[in-house]
XYZ file of C-alpha atoms in Angstrom:
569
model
C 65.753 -12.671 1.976
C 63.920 -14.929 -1.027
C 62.867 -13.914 -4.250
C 58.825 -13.396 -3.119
C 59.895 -11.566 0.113
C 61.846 -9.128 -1.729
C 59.524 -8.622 -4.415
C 56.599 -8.342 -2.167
C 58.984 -5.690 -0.189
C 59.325 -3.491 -3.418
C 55.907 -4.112 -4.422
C 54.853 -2.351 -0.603
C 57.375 0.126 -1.016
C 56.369 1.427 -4.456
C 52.777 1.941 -2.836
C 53.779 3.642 0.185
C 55.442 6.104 -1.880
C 52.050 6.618 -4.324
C 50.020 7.162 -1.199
C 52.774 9.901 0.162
C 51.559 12.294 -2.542
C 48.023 11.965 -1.448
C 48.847 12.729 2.350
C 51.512 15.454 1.237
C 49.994 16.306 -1.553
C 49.656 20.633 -1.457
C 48.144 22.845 -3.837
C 49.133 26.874 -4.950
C 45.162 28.117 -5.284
C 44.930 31.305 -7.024
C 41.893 33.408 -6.822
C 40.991 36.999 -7.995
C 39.382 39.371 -6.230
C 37.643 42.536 -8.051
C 37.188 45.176 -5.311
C 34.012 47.073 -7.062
C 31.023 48.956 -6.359
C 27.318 47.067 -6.655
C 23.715 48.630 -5.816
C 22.598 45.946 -3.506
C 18.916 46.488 -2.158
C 17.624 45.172 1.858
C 15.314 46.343 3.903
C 13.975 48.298 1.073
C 16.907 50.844 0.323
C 19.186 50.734 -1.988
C 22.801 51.501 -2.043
C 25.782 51.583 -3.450
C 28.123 49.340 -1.388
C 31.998 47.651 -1.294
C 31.835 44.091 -3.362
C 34.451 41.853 -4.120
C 33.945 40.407 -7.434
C 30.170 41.972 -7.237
C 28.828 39.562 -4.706
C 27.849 40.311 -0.878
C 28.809 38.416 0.902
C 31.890 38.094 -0.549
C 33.100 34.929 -2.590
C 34.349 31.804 -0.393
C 38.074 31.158 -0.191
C 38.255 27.345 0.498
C 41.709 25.812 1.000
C 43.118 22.369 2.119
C 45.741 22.328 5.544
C 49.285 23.044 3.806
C 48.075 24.445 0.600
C 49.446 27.829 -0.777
C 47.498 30.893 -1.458
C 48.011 33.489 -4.432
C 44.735 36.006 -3.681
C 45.278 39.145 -6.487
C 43.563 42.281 -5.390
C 42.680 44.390 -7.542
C 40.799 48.086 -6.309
C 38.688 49.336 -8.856
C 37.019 51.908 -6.258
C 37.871 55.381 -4.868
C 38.601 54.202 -1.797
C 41.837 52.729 -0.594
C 41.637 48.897 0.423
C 43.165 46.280 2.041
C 42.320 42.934 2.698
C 42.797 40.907 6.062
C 42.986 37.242 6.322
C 41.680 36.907 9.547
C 42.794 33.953 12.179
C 45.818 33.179 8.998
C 48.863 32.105 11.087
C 51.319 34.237 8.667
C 54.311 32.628 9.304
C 57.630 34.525 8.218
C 54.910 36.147 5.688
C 53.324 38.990 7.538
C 53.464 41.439 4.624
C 50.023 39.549 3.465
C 48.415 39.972 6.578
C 46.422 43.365 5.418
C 45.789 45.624 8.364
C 46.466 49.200 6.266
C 49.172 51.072 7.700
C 50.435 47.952 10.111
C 51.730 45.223 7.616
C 51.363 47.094 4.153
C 49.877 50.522 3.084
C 46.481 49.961 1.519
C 46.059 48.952 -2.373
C 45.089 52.616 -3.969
C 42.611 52.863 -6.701
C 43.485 51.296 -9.870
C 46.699 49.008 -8.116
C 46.900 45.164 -7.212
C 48.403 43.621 -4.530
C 49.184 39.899 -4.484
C 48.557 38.509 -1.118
C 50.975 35.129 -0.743
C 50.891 33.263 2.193
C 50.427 29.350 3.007
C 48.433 27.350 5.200
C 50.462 25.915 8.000
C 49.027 23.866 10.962
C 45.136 25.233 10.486
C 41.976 23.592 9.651
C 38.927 24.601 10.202
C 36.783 27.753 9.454
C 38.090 31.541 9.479
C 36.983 34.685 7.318
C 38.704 37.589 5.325
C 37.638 41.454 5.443
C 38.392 44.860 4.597
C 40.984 46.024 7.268
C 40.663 49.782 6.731
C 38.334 52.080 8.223
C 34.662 50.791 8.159
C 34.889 48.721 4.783
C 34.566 45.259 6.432
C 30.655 46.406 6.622
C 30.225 44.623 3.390
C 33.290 43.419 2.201
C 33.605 39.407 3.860
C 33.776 36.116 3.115
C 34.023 32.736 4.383
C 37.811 31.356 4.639
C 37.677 27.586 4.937
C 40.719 25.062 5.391
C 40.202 21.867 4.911
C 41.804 18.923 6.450
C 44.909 17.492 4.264
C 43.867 14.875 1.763
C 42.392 11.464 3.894
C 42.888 13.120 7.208
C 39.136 12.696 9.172
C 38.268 15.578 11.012
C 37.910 14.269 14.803
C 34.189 14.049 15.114
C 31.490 11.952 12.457
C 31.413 13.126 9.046
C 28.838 15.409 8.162
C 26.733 15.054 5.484
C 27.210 18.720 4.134
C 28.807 21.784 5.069
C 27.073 25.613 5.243
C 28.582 28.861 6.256
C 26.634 30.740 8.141
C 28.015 34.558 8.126
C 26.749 37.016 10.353
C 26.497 40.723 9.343
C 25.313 44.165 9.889
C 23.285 46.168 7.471
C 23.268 50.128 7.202
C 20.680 51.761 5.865
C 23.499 54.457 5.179
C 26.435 54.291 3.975
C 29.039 53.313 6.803
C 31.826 55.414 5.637
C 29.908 58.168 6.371
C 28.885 57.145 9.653
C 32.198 56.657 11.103
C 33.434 59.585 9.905
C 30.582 61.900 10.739
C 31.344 59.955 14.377
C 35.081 61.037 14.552
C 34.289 64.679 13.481
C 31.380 65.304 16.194
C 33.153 62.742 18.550
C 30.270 61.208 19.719
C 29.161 57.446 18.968
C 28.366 56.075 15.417
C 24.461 55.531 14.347
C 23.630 52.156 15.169
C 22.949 49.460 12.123
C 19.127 49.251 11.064
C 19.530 45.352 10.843
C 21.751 41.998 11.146
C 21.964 39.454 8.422
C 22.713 35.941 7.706
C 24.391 35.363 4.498
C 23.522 38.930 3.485
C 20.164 38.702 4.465
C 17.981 40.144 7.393
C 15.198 37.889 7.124
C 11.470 37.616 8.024
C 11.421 39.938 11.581
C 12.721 43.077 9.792
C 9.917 45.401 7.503
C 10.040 45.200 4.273
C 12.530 42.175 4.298
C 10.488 38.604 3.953
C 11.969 38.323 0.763
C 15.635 38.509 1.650
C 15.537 35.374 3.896
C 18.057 32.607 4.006
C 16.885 29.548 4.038
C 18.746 25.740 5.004
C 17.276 23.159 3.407
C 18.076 19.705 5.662
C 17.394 16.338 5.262
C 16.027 14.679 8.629
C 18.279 11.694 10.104
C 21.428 13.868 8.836
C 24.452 15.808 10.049
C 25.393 19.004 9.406
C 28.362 21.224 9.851
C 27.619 24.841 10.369
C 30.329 27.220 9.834
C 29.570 30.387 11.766
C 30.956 33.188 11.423
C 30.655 36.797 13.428
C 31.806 39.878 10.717
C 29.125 42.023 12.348
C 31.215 45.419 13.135
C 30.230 46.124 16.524
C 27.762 43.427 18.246
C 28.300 40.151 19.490
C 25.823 37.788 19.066
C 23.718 35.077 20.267
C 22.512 32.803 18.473
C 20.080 29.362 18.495
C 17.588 27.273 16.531
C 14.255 26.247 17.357
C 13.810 22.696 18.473
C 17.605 21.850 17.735
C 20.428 21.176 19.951
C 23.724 22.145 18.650
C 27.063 20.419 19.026
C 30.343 22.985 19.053
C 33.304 21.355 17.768
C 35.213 24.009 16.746
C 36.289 27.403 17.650
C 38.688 29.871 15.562
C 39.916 27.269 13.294
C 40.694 24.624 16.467
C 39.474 21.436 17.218
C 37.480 21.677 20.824
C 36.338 19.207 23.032
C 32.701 18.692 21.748
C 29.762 19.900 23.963
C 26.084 20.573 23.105
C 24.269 24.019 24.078
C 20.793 25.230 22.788
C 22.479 28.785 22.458
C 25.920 30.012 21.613
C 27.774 33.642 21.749
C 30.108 34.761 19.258
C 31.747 37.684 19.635
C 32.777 39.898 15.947
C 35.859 38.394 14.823
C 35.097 34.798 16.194
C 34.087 31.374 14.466
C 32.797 28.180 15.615
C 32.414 24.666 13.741
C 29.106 23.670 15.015
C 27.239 20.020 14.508
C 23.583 20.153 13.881
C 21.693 16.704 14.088
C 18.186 17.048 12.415
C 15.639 14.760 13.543
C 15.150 11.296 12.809
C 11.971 11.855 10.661
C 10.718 14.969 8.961
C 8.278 16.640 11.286
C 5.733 19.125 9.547
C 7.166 22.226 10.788
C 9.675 24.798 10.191
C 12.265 26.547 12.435
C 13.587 29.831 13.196
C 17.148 30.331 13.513
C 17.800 33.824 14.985
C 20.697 35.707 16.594
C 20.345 39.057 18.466
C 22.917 41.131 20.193
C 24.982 40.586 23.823
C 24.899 44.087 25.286
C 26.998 44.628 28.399
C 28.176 48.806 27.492
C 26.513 51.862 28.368
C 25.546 53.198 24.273
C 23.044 52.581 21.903
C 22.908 49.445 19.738
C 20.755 47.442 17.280
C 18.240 45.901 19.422
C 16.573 43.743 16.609
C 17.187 40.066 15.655
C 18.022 38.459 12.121
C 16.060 35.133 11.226
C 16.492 32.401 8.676
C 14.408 29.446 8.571
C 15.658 25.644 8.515
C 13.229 23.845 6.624
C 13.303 19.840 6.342
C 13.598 18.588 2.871
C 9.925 16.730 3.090
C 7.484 15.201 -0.084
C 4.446 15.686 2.436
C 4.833 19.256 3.044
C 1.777 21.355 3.866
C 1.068 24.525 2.691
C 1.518 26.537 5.523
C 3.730 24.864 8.115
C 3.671 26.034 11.722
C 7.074 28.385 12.526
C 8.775 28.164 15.616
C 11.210 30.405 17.432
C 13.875 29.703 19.537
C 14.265 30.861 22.827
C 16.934 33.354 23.182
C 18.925 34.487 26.203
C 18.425 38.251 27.700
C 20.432 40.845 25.861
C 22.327 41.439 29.293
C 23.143 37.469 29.599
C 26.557 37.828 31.410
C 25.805 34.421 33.346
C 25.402 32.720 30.049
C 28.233 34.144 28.203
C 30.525 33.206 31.246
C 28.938 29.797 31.135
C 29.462 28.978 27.380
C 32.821 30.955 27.460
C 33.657 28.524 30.309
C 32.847 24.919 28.936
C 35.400 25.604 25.620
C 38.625 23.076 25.893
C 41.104 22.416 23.559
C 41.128 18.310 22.401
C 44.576 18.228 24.454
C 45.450 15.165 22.488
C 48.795 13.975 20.484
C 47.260 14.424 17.512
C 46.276 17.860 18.453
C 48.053 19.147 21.505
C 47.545 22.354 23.998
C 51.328 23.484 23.490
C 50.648 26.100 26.608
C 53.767 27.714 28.023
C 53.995 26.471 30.918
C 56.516 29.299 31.805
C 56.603 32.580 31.094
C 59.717 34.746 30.088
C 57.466 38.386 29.832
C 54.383 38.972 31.767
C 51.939 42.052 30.796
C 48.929 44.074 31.837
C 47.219 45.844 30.011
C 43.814 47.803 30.725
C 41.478 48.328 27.866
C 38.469 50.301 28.065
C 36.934 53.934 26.635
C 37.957 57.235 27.870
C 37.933 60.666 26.542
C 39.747 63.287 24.020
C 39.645 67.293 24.259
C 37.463 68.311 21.043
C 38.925 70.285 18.333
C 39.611 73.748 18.427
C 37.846 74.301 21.601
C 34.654 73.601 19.881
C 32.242 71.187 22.117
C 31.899 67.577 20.766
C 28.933 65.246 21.637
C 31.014 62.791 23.982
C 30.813 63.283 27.614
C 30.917 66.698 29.222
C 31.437 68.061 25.389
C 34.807 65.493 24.525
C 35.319 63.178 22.293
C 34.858 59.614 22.620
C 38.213 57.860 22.640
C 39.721 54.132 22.976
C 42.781 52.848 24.685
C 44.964 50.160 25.298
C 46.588 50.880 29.146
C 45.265 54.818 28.130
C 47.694 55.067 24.947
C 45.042 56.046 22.048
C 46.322 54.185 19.007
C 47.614 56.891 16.436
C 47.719 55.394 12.997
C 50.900 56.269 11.231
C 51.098 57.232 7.354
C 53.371 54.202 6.136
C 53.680 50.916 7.376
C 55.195 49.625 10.399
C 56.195 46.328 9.295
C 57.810 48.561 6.079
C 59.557 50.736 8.826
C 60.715 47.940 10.563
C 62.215 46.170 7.750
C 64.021 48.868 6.297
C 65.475 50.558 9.612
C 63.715 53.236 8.987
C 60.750 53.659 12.313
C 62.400 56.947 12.974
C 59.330 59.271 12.938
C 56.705 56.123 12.237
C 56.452 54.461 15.374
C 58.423 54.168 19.300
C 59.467 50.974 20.565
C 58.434 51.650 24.233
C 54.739 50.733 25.008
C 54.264 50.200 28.816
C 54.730 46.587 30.473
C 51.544 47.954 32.985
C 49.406 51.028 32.962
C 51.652 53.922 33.971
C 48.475 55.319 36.231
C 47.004 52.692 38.842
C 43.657 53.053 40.012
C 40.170 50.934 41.179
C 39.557 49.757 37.295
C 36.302 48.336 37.919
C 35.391 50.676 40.286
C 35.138 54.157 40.380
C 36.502 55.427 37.650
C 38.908 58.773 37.893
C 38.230 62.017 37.815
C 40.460 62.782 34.735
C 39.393 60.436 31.916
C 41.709 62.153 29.435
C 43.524 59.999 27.226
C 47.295 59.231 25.954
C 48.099 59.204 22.163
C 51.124 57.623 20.444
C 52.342 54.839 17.971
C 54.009 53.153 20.236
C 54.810 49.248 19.731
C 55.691 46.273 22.174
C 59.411 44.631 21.202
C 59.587 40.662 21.657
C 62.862 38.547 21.110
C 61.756 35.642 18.689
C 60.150 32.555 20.761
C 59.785 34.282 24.253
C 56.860 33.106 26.213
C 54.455 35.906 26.631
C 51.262 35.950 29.359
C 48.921 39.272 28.596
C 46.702 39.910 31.090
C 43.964 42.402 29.701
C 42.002 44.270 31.965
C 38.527 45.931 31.534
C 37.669 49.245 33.034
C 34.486 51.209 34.083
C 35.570 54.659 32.912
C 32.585 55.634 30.824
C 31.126 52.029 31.694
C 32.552 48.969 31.773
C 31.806 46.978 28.707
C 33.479 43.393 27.006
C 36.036 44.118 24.635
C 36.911 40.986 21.439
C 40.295 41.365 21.490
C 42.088 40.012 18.455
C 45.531 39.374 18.302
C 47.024 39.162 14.498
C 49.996 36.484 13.795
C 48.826 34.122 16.622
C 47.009 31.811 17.933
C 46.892 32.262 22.196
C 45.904 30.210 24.770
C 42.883 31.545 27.439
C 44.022 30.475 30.970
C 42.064 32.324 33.098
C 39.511 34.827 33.274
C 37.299 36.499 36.137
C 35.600 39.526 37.412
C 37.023 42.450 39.046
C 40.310 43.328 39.234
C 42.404 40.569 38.368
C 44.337 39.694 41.757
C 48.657 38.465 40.445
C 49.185 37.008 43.852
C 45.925 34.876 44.113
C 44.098 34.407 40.619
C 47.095 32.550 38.796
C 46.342 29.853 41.038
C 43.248 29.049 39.141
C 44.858 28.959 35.205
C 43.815 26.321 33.150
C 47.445 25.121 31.896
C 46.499 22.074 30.524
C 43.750 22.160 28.401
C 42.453 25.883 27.816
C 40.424 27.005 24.755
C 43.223 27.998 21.925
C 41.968 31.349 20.133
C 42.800 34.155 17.817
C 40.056 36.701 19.406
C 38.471 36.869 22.810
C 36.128 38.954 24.953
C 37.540 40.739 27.862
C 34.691 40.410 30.172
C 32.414 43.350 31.523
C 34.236 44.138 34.928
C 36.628 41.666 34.663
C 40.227 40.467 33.265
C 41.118 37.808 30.869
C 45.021 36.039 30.723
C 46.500 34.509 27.399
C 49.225 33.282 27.019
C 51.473 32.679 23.695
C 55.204 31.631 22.102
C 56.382 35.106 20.023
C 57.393 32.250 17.338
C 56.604 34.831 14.468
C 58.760 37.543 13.607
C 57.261 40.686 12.464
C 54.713 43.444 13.113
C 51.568 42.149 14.359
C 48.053 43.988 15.449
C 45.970 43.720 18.136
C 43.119 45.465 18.765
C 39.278 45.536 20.158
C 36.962 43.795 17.243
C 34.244 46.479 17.674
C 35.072 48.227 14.865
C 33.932 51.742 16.711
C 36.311 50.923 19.697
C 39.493 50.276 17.055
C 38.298 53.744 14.900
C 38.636 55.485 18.627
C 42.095 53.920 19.156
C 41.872 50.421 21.167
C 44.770 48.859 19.457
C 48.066 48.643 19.826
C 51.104 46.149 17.682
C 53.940 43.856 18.495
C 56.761 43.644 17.442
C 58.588 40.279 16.677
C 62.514 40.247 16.536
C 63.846 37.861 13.870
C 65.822 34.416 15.577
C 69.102 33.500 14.425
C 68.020 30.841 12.154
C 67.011 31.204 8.536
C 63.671 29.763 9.191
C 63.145 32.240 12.145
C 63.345 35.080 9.930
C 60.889 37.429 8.328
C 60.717 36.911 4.537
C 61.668 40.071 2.524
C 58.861 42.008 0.892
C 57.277 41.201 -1.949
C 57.474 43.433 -5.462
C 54.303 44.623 -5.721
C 53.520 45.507 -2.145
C 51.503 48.714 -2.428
C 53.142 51.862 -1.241
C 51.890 55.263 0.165
């Protein structure tokens, strides 16, 4: 080799290694969260509600793919807290997960608790929320991963980026809702509003004020983050005039596809594009979302506004407003639709790693049912019980330590059994008529899994006291949605159909109404993880159950040890 060839070969060598930083390059981002009480006024009441760091929403937690997290929480309230990072992978590192009484007992008054955790193989957008009792009614933020450093995201680069958080408000305090709910056993009042960014907007009384507003350029393109924290409704939602382009769903790239109208269940997110026209017009738009109702109770029929409004030096006074079109409240043909048309990419870059075989196959029904009321006293459920919840009719009973703590230590004598059921020990016509006896099971019973086995759920809705979509979310994992359908799902003929190559990858998703939905997963992370129904009144009546993770043999397939300060109860 001459002199120049070398020299050159150093000289391309010594830059290859300053741009490896750059790629590499990962950050420890340390934030501080302030769990404290604020009087926050909507709708023209004022109340005392759940803040972190005083704000509502919550502050936005913004990470890059690969970077480390060091979140100190710090409860300055009566109330016990803890703080879930919702759609956050956890690998090896499930004691910052947050789901009280599951991965870590919750942070008492005047305690921290640092949650650790890093940012493996996500990008995208995902949230964080109170995981104990009804909390997560005001305490939520935005989560947002960034590519790494010079990595494109796989669509044009928009020209800003908004979050766009969905909420409920309560006129009341939710605490007390909920638990005047479990005492008389009937359902929970219903919230008096939604609200984007906080706010209900223009449609609600007393509430023109407390608007948001998105200010756009026209000729431009912008990346919505959506986000559903609502408690108990899912949600459709659309914008006048504007076609929307969906390009992400729970923090993974999709095949991109434009609707008019999307539906987001509580506990989901969705990257969305949003091309605004070439030149300003002189007009505003509505952007609204109102509930998908498929059960038999009450709910918040109203519908939260903001306005998009195009950044224009010839604006007129008073501009004319229009509203979207919206589908019916009981849109199952559109939700099946939209739910139908999500794909994963599928490509190297960003595979569909779906097991193609399965090592443990499970069903699982999920549904409502009913609980004898308290000291023969009549309850306002049906026929005088008490409303109740179930995964394959075992009512979740919530221990009084931690499972993952039990686990760890050897010690789940007396916490929890390691013997939930494979199928539903009683067989019957689930979306038919329902039984006679609609009395429930209780226990804290947990699902073992050896480390990397191949795992197809198949979850099952049922009509006993109506039959109504359930968001399942599973905690830990992402899963893959093969196959879904209506009626009872059919093991000999409806396997045929799964989607093994390119299905929609997802960390919650709605049973249908009536029907049966199959994911599929690798247990590749030991520990204790939830799952449970995202209506936050179906997990308070026990629909949720946990898994449990075995270590592997390998260092790196091992659950890290606990951290110091991990609260105790």
């Amino acid at each position: 080799m001459g002199a120049f060839a070398f020299i050159a070969l150093m000289f391309a060598a010594y830059f290859t290694l300053l741009q490896l930083p750059l790629e590499a390059e990962a950050l420890t981002r340390h934030y501080d969260f302030n769990i404290t009480m604020q009087n926050v006024t909507r709708l023209c009441h004022t109340r005392s509600i759940v803040t972190v760091n005083g704000e509502f929403p919550g502050p936005r937690v913004v990470a890059r793919e690969g970077d480390r997290l060091l979140i100190k929480v710090t409860n300055h309230i009566p109330n016990n807290i803890s703080i879930h990072w919702h759609g956050i992978r956890q690998l090896r590192s499930g004691w910052a997960d947050g789901p009280a009484y599951v991965t870590q007992c919750p942070i008492q008054t005047g305690q921290s608790y640092v949650y650790n955790y890093t940012v493996i193989g996500q990008r995208g957008t995902l949230f964080w929320h109170a995981h104990i009792s009804w909390l997560r009614a005001t305490l939520y933020g935005p989560l947002i991963i960034l590519p790494k450093k010079n990595v494109p995201y796989p669509f044009p680069k928009p020209h800003k980026e908004v979050p766009i958080i969905f909420g409920e408000w309560f006129n009341a305090d939710p605490e007390a809702i909920i638990s005047q709910a479990l005492q008389t056993g009937g359902g929970p009042n219903v919230s008096d509003a939604y609200t984007i960014n906080g706010l209900p907007g223009p449609l609600y009384n007393c509430s023109s004020k407390d608007t948001f507003k998105l200010k756009v350029k026209a000729g431009k393109t912008y990346l919505l983050r959506i986000i559903n924290a609502a408690l108990n409704d899912e949600l459709f939602f659309s914008i006048a005039n504007h076609s929307l382009t969906v390009v992400d769903v729970d923090a993974i790239y999709v095949k991109p596809f434009k609707t008019d109208t999307i539906l987001i269940t509580p506990g989901q997110t969705t990257n969305l594009l949003l091309h605004t026209k070439p030149t300003s017009p002189a007009a505003a738009f509505l952007m609204t979302a109102r509930p998908y109702v498929t059960g038999p109770g009450t709910f918040d029929n109203t519908t939260v506004a903001g306005i998009l409004e195009y950044d224009s030096p010839a604006k007129k006074l008073k501009l004319p407003l229009y509203r979207p079109s919206l589908p019916p409240l009981n849109d199952t043909a559109f939700a099946t639709n939209f739910t139908n048309r999500l794909r994963s990419l599928a490509t190297p870059q960003f595979p569909a790693n779906v097991p193609q075989k399965v090592d443990k196959k499970f069903f699982f029904t999920v549904g409502l049912g009913t609980a004898p009321c308290d000291r023969n006293a009549t309850c306002q459920g049906p026929n005088g019980t008490k409303f109740a919840a179930t995964v394959s009719n075992i009512s979740f009973v919530q221990p009084t330590t931690a499972l993952l703590e039990a686990h760890f230590s050897g010690q789940s004598s007396g916490v929890y059994t390691a013997d939930f059921p494979y199928s539903p020990l009683r067989w019957f016509n689930y979306t038919g008529k329902p039984p006679n006896n609609t009395m429930v099971g209780n226990g804290t019973k947990l699902m073992v899994l050896p480390f990397n086995t191949s795992v197809e759920v198949v979850m099952q809705d049922t009509s006993i006291i109506g039959a109504e979509s359930h968001p399942l979310h599973l905690h830990g994992f992402n899963f893959f949605v093969v196959g879904q359908g209506f009626g009872n799902y059919d093991p000999i003929n409806d396997p045929k159909s799964f989607n093994l190559v390119d299905p929609v990858e997802r960390n919650t998703v709605a049973v249908p109404a009536g029907g049966w939905v199959a994911i599929r997963f690798f247990a590749d992370n030991p520990g204790v993880w939830f799952m449970h129904c995202h209506l936050e009144v179906h997990t308070s009546w026990g629909l949720k159950m946990a898994w449990l993770v075995l270590d592997g043999n390998l260092p790196n397939q091992k659950l890290l040890p606990p951290p110091s300060d991990l609260p105790k109860c």
